[in-house]
mmCIF file of C-alpha atoms in Angstrom:
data_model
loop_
_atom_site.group_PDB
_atom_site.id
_atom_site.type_symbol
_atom_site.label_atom_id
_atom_site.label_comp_id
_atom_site.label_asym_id
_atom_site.label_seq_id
_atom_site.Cartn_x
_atom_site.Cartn_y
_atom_site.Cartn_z
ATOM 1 C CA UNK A 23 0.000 0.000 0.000
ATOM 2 C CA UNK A 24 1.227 3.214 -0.809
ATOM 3 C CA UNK A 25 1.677 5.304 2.625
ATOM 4 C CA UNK A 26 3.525 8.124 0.845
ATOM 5 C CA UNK A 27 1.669 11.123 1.093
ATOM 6 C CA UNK A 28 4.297 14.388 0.060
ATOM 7 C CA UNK A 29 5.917 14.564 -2.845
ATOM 8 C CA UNK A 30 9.570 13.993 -1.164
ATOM 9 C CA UNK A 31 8.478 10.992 -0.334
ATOM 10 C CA UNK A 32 7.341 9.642 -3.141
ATOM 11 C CA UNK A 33 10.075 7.274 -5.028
ATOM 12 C CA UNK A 34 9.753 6.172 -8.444
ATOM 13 C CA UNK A 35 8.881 2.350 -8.634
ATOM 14 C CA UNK A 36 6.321 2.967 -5.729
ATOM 15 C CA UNK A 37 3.156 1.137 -6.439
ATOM 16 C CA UNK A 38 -0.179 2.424 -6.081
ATOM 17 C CA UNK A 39 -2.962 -0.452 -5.980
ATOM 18 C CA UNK A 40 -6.397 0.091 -7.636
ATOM 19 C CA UNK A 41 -9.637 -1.500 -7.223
ATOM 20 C CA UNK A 42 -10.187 -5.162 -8.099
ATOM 21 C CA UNK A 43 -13.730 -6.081 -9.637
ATOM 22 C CA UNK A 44 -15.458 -8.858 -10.978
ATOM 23 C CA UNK A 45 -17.393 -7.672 -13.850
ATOM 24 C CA UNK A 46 -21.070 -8.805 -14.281
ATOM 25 C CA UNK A 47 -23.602 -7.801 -16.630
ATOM 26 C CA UNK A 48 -25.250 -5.871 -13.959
ATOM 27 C CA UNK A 49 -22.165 -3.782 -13.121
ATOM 28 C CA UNK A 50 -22.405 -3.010 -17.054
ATOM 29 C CA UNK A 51 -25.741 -2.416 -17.191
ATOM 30 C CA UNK A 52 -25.445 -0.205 -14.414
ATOM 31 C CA UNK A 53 -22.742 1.850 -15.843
ATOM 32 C CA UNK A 54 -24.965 2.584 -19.056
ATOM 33 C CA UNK A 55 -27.167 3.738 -17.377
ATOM 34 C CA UNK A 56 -25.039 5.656 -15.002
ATOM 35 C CA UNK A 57 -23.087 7.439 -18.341
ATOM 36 C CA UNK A 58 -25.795 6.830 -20.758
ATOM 37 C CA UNK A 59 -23.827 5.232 -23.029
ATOM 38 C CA UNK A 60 -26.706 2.720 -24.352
ATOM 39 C CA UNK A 61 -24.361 1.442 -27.181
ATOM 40 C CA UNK A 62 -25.544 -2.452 -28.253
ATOM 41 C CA UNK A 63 -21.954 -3.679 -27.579
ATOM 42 C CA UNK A 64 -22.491 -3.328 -24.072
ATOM 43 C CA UNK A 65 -26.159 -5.415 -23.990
ATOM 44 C CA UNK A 66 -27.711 -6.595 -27.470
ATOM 45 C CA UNK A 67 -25.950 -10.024 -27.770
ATOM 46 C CA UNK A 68 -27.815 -11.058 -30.712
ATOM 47 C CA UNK A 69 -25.993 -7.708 -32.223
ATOM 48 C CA UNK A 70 -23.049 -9.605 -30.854
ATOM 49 C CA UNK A 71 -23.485 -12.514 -32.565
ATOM 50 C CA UNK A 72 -24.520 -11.626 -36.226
ATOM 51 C CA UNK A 73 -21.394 -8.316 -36.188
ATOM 52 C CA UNK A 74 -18.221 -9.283 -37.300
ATOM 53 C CA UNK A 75 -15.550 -6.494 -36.488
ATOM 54 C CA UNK A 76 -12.974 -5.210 -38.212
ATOM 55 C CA UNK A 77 -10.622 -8.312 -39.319
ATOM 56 C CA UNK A 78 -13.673 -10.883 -39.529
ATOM 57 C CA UNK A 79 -13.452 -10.630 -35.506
ATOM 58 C CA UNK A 80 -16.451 -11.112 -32.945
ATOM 59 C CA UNK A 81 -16.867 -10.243 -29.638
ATOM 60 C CA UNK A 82 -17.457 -13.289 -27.232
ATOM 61 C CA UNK A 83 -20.323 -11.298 -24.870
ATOM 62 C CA UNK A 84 -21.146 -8.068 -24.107
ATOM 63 C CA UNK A 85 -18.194 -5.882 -23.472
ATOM 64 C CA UNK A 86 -17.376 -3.134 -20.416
ATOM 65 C CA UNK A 87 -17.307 0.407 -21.682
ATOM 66 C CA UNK A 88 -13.969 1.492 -22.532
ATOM 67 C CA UNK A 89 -14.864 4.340 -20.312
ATOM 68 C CA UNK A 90 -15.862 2.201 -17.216
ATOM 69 C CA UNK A 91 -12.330 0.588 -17.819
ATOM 70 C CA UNK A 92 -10.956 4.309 -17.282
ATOM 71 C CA UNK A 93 -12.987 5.356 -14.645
ATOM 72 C CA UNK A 94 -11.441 2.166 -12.751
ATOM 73 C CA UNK A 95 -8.007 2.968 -13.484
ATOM 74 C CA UNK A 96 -8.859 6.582 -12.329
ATOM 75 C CA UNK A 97 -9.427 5.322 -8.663
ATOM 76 C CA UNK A 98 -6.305 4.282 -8.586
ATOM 77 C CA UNK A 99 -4.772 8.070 -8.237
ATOM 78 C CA UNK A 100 -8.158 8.985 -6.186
ATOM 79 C CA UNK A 101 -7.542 6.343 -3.555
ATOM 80 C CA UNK A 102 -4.422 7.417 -3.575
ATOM 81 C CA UNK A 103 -4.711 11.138 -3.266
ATOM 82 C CA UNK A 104 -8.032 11.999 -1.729
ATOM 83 C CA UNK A 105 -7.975 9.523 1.119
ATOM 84 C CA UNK A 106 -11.358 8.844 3.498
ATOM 85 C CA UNK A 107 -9.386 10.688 6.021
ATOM 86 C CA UNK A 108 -9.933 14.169 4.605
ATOM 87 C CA UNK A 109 -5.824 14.279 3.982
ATOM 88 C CA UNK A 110 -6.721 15.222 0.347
ATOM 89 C CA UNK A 111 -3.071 15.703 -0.950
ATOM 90 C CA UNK A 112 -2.911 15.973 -4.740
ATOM 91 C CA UNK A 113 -4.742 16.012 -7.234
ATOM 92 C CA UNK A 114 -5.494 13.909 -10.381
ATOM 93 C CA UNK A 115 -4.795 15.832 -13.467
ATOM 94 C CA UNK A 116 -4.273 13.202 -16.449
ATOM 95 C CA UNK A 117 -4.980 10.043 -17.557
ATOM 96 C CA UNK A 118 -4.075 8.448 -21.147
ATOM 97 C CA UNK A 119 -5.434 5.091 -21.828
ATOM 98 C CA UNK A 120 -5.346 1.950 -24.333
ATOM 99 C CA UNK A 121 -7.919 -0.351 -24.146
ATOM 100 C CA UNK A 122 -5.993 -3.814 -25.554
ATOM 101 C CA UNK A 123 -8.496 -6.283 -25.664
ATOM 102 C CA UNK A 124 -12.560 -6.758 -24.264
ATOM 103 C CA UNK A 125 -13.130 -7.073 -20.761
ATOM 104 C CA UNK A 126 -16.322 -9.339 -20.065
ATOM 105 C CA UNK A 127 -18.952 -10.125 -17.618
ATOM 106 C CA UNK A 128 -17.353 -12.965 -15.362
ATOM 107 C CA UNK A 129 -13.858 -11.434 -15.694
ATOM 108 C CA UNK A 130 -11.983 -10.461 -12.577
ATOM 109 C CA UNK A 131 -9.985 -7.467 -13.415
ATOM 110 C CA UNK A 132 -7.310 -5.825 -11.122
ATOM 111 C CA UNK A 133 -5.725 -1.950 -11.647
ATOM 112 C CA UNK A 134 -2.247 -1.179 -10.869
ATOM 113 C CA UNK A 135 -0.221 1.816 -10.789
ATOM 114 C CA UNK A 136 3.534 2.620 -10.088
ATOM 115 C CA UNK A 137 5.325 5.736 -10.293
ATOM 116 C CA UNK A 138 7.539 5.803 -13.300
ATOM 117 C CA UNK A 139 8.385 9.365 -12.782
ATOM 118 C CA UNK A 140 8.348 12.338 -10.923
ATOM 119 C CA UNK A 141 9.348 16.353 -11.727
ATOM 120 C CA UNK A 142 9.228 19.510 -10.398
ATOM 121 C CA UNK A 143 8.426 22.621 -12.642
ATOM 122 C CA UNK A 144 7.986 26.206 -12.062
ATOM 123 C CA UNK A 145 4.680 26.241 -10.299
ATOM 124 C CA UNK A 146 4.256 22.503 -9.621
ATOM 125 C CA UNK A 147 5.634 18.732 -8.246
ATOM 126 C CA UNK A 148 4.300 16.109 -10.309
ATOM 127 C CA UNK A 149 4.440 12.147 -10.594
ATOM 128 C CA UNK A 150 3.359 10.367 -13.392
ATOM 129 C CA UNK A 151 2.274 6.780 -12.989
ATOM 130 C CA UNK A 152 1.731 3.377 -15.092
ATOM 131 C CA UNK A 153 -1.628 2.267 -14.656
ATOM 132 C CA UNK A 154 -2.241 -1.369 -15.844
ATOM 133 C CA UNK A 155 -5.201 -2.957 -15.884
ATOM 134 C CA UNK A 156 -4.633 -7.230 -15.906
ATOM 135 C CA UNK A 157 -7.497 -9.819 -16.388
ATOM 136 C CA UNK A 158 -7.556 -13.454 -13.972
ATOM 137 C CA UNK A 159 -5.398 -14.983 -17.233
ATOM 138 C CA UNK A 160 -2.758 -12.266 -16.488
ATOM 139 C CA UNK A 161 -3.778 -10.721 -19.360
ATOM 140 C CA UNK A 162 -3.195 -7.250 -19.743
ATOM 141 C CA UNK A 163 -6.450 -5.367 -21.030
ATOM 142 C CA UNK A 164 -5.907 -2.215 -20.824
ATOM 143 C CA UNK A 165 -2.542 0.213 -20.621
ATOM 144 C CA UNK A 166 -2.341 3.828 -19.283
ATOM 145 C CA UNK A 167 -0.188 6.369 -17.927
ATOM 146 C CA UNK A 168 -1.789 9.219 -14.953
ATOM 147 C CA UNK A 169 -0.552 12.409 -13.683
ATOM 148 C CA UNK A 170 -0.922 13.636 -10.477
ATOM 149 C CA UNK A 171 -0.341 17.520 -8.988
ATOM 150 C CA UNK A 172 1.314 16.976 -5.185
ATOM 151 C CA UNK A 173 0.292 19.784 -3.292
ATOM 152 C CA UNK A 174 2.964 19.141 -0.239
ATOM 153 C CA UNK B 3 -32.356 20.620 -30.098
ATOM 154 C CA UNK B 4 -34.432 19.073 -27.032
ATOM 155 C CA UNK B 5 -32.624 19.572 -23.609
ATOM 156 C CA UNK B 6 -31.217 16.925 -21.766
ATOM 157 C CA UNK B 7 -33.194 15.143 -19.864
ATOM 158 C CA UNK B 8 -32.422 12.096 -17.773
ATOM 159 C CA UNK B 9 -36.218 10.557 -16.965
ATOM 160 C CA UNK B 10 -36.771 10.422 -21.461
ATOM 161 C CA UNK B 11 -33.136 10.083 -22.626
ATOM 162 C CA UNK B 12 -33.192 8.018 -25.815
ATOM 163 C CA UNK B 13 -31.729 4.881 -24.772
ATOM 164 C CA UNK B 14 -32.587 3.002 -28.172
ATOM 165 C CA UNK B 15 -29.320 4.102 -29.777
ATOM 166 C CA UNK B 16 -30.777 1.933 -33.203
ATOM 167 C CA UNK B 17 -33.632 4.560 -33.529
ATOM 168 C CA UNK B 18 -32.726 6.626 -36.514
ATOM 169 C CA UNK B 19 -29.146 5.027 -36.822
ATOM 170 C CA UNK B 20 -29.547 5.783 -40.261
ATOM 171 C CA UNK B 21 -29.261 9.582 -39.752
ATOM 172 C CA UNK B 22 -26.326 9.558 -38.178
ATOM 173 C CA UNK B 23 -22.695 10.528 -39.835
ATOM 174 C CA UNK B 24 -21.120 7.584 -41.202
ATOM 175 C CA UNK B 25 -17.176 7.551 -41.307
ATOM 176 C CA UNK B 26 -17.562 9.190 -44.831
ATOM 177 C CA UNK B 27 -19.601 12.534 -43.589
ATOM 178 C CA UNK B 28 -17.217 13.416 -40.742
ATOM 179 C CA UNK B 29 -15.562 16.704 -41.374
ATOM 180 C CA UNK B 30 -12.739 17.116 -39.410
ATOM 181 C CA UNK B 31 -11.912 20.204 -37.186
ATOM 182 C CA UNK B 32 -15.945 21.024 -37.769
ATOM 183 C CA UNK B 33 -17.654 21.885 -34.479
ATOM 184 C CA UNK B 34 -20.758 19.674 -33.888
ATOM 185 C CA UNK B 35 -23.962 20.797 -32.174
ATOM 186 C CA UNK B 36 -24.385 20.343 -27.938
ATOM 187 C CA UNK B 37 -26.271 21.103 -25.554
ATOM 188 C CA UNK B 38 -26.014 22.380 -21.775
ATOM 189 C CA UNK B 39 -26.559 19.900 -19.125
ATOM 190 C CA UNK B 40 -26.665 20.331 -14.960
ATOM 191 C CA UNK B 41 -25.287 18.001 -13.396
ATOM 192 C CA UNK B 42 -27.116 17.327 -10.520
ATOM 193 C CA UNK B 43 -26.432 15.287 -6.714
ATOM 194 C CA UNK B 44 -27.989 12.715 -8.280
ATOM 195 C CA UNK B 45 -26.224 12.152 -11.663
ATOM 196 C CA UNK B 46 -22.928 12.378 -9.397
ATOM 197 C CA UNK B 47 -23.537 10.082 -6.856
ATOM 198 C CA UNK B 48 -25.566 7.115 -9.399
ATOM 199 C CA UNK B 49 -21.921 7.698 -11.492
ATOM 200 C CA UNK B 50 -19.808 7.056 -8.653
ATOM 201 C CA UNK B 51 -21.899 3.867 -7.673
ATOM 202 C CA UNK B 52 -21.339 2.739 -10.905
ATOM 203 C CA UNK B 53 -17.619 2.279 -10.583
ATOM 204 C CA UNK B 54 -18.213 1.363 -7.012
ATOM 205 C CA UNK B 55 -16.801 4.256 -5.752
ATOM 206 C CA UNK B 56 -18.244 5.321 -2.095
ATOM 207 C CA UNK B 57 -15.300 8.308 -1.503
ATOM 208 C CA UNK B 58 -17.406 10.688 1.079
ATOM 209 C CA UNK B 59 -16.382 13.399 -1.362
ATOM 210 C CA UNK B 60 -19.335 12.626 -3.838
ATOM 211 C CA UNK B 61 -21.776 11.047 -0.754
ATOM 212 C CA UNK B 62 -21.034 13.017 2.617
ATOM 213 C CA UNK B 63 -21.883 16.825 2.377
ATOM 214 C CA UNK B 64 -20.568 17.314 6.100
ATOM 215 C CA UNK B 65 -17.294 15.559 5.356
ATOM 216 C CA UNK B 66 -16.524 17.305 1.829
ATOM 217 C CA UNK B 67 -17.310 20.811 3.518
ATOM 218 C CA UNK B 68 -14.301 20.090 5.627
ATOM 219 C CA UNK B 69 -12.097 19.446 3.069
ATOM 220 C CA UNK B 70 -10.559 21.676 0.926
ATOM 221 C CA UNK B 71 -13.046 21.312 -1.749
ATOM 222 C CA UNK B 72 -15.836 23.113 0.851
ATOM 223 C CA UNK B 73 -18.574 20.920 -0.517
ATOM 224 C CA UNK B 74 -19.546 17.985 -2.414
ATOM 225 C CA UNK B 75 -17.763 16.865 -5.649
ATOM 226 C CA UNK B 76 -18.029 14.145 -8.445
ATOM 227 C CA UNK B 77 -15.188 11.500 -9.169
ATOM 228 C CA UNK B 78 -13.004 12.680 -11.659
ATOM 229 C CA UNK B 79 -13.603 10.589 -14.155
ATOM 230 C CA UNK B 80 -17.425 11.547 -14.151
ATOM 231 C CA UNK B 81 -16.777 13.256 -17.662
ATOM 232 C CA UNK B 82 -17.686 9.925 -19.277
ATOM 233 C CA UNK B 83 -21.071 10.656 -19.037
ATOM 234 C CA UNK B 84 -20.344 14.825 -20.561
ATOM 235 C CA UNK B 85 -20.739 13.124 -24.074
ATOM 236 C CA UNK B 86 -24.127 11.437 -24.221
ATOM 237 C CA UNK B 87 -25.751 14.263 -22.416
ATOM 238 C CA UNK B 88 -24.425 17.021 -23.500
ATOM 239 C CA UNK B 89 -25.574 15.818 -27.275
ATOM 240 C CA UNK B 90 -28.661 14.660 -29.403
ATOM 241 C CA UNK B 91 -29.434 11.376 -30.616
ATOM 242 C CA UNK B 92 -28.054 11.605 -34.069
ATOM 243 C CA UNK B 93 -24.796 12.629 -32.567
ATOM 244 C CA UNK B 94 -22.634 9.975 -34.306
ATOM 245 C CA UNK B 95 -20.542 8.449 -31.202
ATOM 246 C CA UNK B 96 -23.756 7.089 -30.764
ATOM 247 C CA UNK B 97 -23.748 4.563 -33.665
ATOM 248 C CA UNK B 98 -23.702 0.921 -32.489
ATOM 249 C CA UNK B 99 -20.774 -0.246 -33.153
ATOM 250 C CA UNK B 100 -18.927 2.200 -31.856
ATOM 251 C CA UNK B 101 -15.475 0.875 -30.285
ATOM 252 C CA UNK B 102 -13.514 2.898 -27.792
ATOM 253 C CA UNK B 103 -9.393 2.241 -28.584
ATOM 254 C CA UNK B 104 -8.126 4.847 -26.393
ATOM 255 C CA UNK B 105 -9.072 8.368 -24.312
ATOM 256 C CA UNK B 106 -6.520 10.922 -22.825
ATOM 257 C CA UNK B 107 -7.957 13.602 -20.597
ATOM 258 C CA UNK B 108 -6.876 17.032 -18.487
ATOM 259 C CA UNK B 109 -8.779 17.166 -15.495
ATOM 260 C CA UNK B 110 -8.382 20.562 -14.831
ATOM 261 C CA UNK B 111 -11.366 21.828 -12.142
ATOM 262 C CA UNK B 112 -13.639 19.647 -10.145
ATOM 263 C CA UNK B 113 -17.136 19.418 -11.221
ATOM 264 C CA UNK B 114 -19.761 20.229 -8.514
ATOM 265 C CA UNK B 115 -23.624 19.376 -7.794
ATOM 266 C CA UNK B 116 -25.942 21.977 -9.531
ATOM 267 C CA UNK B 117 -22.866 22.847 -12.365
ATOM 268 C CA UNK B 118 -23.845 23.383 -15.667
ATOM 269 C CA UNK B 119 -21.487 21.966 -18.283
ATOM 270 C CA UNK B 120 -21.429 22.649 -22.004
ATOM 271 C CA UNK B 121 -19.196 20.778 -24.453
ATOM 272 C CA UNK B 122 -17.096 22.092 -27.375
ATOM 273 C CA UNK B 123 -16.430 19.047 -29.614
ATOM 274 C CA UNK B 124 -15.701 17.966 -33.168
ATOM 275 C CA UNK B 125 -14.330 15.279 -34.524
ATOM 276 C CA UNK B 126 -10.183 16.351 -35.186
ATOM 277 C CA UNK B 127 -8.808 13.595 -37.401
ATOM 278 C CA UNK B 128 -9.977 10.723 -39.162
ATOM 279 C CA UNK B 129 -8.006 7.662 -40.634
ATOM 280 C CA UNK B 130 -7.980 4.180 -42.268
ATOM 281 C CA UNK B 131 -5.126 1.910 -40.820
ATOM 282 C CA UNK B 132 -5.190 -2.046 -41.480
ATOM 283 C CA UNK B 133 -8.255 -1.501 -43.311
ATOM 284 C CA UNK B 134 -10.363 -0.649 -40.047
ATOM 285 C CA UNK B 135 -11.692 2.868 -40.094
ATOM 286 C CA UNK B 136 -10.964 5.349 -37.066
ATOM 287 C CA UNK B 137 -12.392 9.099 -35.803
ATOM 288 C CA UNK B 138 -10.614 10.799 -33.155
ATOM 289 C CA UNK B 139 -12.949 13.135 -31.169
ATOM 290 C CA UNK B 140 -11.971 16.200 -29.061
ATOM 291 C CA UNK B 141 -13.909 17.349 -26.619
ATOM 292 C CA UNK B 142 -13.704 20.501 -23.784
ATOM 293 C CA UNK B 143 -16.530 20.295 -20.996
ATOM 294 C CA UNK B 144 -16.607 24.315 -19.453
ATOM 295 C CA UNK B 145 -18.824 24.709 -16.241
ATOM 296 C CA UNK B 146 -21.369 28.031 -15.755
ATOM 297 C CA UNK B 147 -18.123 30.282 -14.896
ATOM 298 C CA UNK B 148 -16.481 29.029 -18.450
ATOM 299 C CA UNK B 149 -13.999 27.711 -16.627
ATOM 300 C CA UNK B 150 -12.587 24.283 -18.446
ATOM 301 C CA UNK B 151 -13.924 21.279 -16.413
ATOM 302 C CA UNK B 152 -11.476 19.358 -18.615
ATOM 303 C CA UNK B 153 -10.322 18.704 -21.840
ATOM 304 C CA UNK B 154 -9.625 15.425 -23.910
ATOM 305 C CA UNK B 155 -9.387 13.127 -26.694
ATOM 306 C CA UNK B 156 -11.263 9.644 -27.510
ATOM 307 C CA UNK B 157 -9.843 7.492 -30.369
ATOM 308 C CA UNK B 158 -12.695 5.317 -31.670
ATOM 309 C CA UNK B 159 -13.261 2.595 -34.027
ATOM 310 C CA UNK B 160 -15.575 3.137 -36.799
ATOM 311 C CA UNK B 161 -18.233 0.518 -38.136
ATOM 312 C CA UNK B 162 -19.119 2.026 -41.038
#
């Protein structure tokens, strides 16, 4: 668990856990609904069945939102810097992600972040972090790098 | 356009897919249509269940007022929901089909309960690589005070 909480103390190679979650069709459902993104992919499996994707391709089941993937991988930093303690200590400022392959209901999916990097400019301290996102094959399913503003 | 509303939001995203810009019709750099949308306790708090999220921030007015953000705020990432609100039904991200690749986003100002957030967007740049066609969308959410809310890029793959 990361305990570091300033940004002297903050070394890269520190690793900031995220949430694990077992994805059901519910959770998806509920995330639609939630960001009213009502696209078929996520529920119409008889869309599923009969599209073929780019390169002949089909999707096994419904898929997560990409967007649910990076709102997961975005708890990682706010875990990390806006603790239930009221110690609010940075701030989240960027997140760039790739979502590699589907994530589907039944998966188990785990986000992890380590600091690969940390600066100080004129006006700010900053730490950039690796945010991976690995299914229960060890599969990686999605890729993405965060920013975060220290403010101590 | 109608304004956003979330009891009658269109959730039927085939209705009048035929209307919608294929890959061929996007102009890049054009600025497409949106509309306003306030972002109430509610919207906040249903988002922030949805990625099982309980931070006090978003739930526990008493707690957030003693923080440094004085008052209740959504999860950061609560911008996923900017898109489908802030535009009609024949926006085109709406075509089934639609696969997210990628997003990168500046999250520059929380976004509060009773904000109002507009949305400049257009779609920037459009390709063809390994025969699969791709838009990528930019998008900057402002709140009531014009102040960016944040600022970003999805990369999507096209069906048609």
């Amino acid at each position: 668990m990361a305990e570091a909480r300033s940004f002297d103390e903050i070394d890269v190679g520190l690793e900031v856990p995220g949430p694990r979650v077992e994805v059901t069709r519910a959770m998806i459902r509920e995330f639609a609904e939630a960001s009213f993104d009502h696209n078929p992919l996520h529920w119409d499996d008889k869309f599923l069945e009969e599209t073929e994707f780019a390169g002949g391709k089909k999707f096994d089941d419904v898929i997560v939102h990409g967007l649910m993937t990076y709102s997961l991988m975005t708890r990682a930093m706010t875990d990390w810097l806006l603790p239930r303690d009221g110690d609010l200590w940075g701030e989240h400022r960027r997140l760039e992600t790739r979502f590699r392959k589907p994530i589907y209901p039944g998966d188990a999916v785990e986000v992890r972040g380590r600091v690969v990097d940390k600066r100080e400019t004129r006006k700010g301290k900053w730490v950039v972090c690796e945010i991976m996102v690995t299914n229960q094959k060890d599969q990686v399913v999605a890729t993405g790098e965060a920013m975060a503003e220290i403010l101590r | 356009m109608e304004a956003f509303d979330p009891q009658t939001f269109e959730t039927d995203f085939w209705k009048d897919a035929e209307n919608r810009a294929g890959w061929d019709d996007l102009e890049p750099g054009v600025v497409l249509k949106s509309r306003p949308v306030e972002i109430t306790r509610e919207i906040i708090q249903r988002f922030a269940r949805s990625i099982g999220d309980d931070n006090p921030l978003y739930f526990d007015e008493a707690y957030a007022k003693g923080t440094r953000y004085g008052g209740l705020v959504a999860p950061p990432s609560i911008h996923a929901l900017f898109l489908f609100a802030c535009t009609d039904h024949d926006h085109f991200m709406r075509t089934p089909g639609t696969v997210n690749m990628g997003q990168n986003w500046w999250l520059h100002c929380p976004v509060r309960p009773g904000d109002t957030i507009t949305l400049v967007s257009r779609c920037l740049d459009k390709l063809i690589r390994k025969g699969k066609t791709f838009a990528i969308h930019d998008n900057v959410f402002r709140n009531q005070r014009d102040e960016v809310v944040c600022s970003g890029r999805g990369w999507t793959m096209r069906p048609y």
